[in-house]
XYZ file of C-alpha atoms in Angstrom:
316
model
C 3.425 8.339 -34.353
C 4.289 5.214 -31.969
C 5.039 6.161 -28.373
C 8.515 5.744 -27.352
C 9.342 2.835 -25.555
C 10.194 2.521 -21.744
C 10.917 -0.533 -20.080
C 8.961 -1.172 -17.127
C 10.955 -0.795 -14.463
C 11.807 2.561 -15.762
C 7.519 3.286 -15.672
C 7.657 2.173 -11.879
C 10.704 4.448 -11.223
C 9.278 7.476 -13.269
C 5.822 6.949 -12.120
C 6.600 6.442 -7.953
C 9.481 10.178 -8.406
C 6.598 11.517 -9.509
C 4.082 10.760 -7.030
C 6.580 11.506 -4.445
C 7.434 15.168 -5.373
C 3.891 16.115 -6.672
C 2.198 14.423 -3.260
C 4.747 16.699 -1.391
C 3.993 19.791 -2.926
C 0.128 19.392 -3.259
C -0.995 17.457 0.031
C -1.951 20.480 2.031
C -4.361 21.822 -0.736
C -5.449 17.482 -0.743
C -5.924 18.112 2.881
C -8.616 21.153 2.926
C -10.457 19.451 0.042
C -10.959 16.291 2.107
C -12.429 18.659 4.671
C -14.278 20.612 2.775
C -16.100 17.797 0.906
C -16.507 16.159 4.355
C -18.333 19.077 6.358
C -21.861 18.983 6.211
C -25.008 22.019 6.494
C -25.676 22.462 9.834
C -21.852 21.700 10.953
C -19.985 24.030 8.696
C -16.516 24.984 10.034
C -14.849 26.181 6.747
C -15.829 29.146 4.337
C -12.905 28.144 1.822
C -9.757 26.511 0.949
C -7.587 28.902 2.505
C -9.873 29.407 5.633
C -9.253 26.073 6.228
C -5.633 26.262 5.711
C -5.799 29.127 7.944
C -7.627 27.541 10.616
C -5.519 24.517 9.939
C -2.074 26.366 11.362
C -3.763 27.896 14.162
C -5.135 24.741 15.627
C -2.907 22.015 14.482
C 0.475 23.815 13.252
C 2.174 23.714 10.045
C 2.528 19.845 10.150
C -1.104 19.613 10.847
C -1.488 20.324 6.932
C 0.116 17.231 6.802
C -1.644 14.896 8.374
C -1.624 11.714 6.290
C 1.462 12.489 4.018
C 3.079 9.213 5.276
C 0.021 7.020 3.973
C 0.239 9.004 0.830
C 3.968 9.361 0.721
C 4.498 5.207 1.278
C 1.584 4.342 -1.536
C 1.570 6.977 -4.204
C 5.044 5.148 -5.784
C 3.275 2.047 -6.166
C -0.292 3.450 -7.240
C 0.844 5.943 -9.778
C 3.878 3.593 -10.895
C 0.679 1.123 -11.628
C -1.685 3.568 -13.087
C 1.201 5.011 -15.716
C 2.589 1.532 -16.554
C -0.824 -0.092 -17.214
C -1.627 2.998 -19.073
C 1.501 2.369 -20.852
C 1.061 -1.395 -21.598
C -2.614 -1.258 -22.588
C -1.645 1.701 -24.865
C 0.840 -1.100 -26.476
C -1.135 -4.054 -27.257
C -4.052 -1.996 -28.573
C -1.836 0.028 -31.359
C -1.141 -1.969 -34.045
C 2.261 -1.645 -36.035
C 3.050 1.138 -33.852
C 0.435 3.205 -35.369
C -1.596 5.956 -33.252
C -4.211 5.100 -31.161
C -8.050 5.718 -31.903
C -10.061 8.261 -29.480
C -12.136 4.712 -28.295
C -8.406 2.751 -27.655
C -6.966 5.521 -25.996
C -9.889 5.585 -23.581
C -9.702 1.568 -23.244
C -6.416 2.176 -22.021
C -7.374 4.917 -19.436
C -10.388 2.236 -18.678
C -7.863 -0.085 -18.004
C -5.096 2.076 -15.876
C -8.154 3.411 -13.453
C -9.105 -0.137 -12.994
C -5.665 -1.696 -12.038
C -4.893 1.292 -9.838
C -7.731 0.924 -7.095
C -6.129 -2.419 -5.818
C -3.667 0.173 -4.017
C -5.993 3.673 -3.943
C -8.489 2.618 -2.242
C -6.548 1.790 1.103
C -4.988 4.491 0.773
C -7.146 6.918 0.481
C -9.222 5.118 3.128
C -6.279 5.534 5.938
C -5.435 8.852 4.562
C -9.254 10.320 5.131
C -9.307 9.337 8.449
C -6.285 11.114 9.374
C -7.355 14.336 7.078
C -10.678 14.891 8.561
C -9.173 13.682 12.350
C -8.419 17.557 12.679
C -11.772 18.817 11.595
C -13.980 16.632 13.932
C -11.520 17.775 16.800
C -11.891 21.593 15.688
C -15.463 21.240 15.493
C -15.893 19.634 18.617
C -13.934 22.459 20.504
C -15.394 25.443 17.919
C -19.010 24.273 17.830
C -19.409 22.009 21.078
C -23.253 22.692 20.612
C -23.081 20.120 17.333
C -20.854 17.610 19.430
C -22.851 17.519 22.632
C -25.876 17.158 21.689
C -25.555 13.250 20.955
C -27.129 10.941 22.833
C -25.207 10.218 25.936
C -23.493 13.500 25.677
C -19.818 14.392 23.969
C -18.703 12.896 21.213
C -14.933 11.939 22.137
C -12.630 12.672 19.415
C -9.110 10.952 19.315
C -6.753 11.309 16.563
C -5.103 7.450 15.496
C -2.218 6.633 13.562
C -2.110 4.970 10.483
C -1.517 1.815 12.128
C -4.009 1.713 14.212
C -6.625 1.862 12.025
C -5.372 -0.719 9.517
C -5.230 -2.988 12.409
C -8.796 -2.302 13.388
C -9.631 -2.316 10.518
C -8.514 -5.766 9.739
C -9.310 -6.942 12.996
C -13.219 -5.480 12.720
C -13.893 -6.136 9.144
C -11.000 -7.968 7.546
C -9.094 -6.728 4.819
C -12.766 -5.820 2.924
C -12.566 -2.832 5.921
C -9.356 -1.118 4.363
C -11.208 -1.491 0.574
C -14.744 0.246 2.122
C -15.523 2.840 -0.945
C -14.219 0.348 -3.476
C -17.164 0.708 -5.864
C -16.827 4.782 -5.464
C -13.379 4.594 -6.165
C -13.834 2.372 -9.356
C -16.544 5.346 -10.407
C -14.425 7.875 -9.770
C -11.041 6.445 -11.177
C -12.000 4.811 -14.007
C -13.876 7.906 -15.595
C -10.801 10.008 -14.373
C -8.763 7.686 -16.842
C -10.764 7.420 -19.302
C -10.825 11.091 -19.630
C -7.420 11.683 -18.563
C -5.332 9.946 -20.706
C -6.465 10.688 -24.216
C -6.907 14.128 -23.219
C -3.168 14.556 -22.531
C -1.642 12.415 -25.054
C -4.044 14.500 -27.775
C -2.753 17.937 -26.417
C 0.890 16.422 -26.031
C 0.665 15.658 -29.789
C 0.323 19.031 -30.568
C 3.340 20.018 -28.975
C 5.600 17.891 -30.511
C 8.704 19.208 -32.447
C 8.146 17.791 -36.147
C 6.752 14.502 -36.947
C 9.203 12.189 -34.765
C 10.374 14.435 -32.240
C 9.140 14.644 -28.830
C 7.248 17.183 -27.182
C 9.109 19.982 -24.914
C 8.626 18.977 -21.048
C 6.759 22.393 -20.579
C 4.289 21.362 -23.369
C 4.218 17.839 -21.463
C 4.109 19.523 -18.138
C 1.030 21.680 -19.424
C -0.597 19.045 -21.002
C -0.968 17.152 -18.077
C -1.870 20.340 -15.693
C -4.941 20.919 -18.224
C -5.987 17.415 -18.705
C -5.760 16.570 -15.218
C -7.417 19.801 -13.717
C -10.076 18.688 -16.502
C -10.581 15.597 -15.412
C -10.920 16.249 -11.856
C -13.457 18.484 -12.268
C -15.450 16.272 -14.072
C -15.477 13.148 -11.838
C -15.572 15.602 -8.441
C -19.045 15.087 -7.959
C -17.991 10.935 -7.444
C -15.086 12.065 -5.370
C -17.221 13.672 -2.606
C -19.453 10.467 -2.499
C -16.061 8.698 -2.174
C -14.907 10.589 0.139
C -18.380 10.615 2.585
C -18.422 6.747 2.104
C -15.016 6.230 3.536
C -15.171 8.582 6.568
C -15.426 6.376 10.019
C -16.158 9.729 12.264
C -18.336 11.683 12.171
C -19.922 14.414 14.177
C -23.106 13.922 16.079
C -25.523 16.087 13.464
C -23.783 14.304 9.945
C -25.312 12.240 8.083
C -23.976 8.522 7.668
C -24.295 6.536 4.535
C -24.934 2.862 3.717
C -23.785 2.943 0.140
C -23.525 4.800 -2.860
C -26.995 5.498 -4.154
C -28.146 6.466 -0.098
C -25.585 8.698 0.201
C -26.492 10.854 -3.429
C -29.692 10.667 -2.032
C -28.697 12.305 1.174
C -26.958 14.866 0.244
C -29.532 15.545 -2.740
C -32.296 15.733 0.228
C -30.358 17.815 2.632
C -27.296 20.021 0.908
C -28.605 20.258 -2.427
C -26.783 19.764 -6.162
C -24.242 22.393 -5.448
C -22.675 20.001 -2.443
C -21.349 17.345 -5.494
C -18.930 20.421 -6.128
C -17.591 21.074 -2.876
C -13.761 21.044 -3.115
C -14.132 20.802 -6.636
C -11.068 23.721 -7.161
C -8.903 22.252 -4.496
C -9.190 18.742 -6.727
C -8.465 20.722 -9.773
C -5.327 22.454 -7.861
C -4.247 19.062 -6.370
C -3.993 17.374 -9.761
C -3.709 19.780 -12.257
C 0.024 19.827 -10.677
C 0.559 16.096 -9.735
C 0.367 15.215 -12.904
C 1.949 17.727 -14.478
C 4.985 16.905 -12.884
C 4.193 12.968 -13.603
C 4.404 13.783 -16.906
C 7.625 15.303 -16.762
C 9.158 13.398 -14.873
C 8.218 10.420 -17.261
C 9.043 12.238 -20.330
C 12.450 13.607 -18.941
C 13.233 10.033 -18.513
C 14.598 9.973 -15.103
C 13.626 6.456 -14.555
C 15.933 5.549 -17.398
C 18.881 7.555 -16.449
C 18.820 5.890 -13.062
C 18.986 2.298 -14.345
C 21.703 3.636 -16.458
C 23.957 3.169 -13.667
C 23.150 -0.199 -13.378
C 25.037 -3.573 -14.231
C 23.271 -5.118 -16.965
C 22.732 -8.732 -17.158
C 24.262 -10.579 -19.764
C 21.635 -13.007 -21.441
């Protein structure tokens, strides 16, 4: 059966509401993962997801889970408007006549949405890591001074920036290649994700559907997407803690640092062992398995459409 057809401002609109409720509900659970993944043997601070949560409050408040919701908040509606629509328009001009996919075009597509979507991901995830893991360094050098003072020339000073002030040194350090540091990672990370993502849900979608030409329910679309996205974020998790080491800035005085993809597998091979490619590999699954269950809703629903409903259309 063909996919219905959305116009594409209706994608962008569907796509950035659904970024912008499922990043509000989720980012706290985004948050401990990024620390998690980040924390390294010898400089441990957290036991779990809610330990750090816990710890989180305590230290930094309730907003402290939120540190880096305005980076995510201001580019999730552009980077999951992008990653839906391209899905959306390679899905089009590989069917022919309207007819379904293949397993192999459905993952082209995928290929193709996880591609197009870095151009705005990996900034953002860059600026957003920083701010995540700000708290962590800062608990771990009042929690464990030990691992901070021992550097050369003693403390390790720990300030916590704003958004803006990294971008601009960042640009003003490196350029604007210092805001896409990671890039490759997040190419091997998104691009799988896609791949796996997309034909997973629209297969499992299809079996909701009511009769031959009838759409599925939104709770089969809404489950559909929780399964295929908790799925796929399992399975690329090992690239996302790479990612996530790679585009850290600060570190404490007894982590290691990386100089590219293969040193840091390497690394953390040599020093943490296979298990450490799965760290915050639940808190992944619980920060997407939502997001894009709610994308999918939100797109199927059609809000998108009902809002340019009210609009004046142009006469041709």
């Amino acid at each position: 059966m063909a996919d219905k057809q959305i116009s594409l401002p209706a994608k962008l609109i569907n796509g950035g509401i659904a970024g912008l409720i499922g990043v509000t509900c989720v980012f706290p659970i985004d948050l401990a993962k990024t620390r998690l993944q980040n924390q390294q043997n010898g400089s441990r601070l957290y036991t779990s997801m809610s330990d750090c949560l816990i710890k989180t409050i305590r230290s930094e408040g309730y907003f402290g889970m939120y540190r880096g919701a305005a980076v995510n908040l201001t580019l999730v509606t552009p980077e999951k408007a992008i990653k839906l629509a391209a899905n959306d328009f390679f899905r089009h001009h590989l069917s022919k006549d309207g007819q379904k996919l293949t397993l192999l075009k459905e993952m082209l597509a995928g290929c193709g949405a996880g591609t197009c979507q870095v151009i705005v991901t990996t900034p953002m995830e860059m600026l957003k890591i920083q701010l995540q893991d700000a708290g962590r360094i800062a608990a771990q050098r009042k929690l464990m001074p030990e691992a901070m003072n021992s550097a050369p020339g003693g403390p390790v000073e720990v300030k916590s920036p704003t958004a803006m002030q990294i971008t601009r040194e960042l640009l003003r350090s490196k350029g604007i290649a210092g805001l896409y540091k990671g890039l490759g990672a997040t190419l091997l990370r998104d691009v799988p994700f896609s791949i796996i993502y997309f034909p997973l849900f629209a297969n499992l979608n299809n079996l909701g559907r009511r009769g031959a030409e009838g759409p599925a329910p939104f709770y089969v679309s809404f489950a559909s997407g929780c399964i295929a996205g908790s799925t796929a974020a399992v399975a690329v998790n090992p690239v996302d803690v790479i990612k996530t080491r790679l585009q850290s800035l600060t570190r404490g005085s007894q982590e290691d640092t990386y100089t590219g993809v293969t040193d840091c597998i390497r690394k953390i091979l040599q020093h943490e062992g296979p298990s450490a490619f799965l760290k915050g590999a639940y808190c992944r699954a619980l920060v997407i398995a939502p997001l894009f269950g709610i994308a999918q809703v939100v797109y199927f629903l059609g809000v998108g459409e009902f809002i340019l409903s009210f609009l004046p259309k142009r006469d041709n």
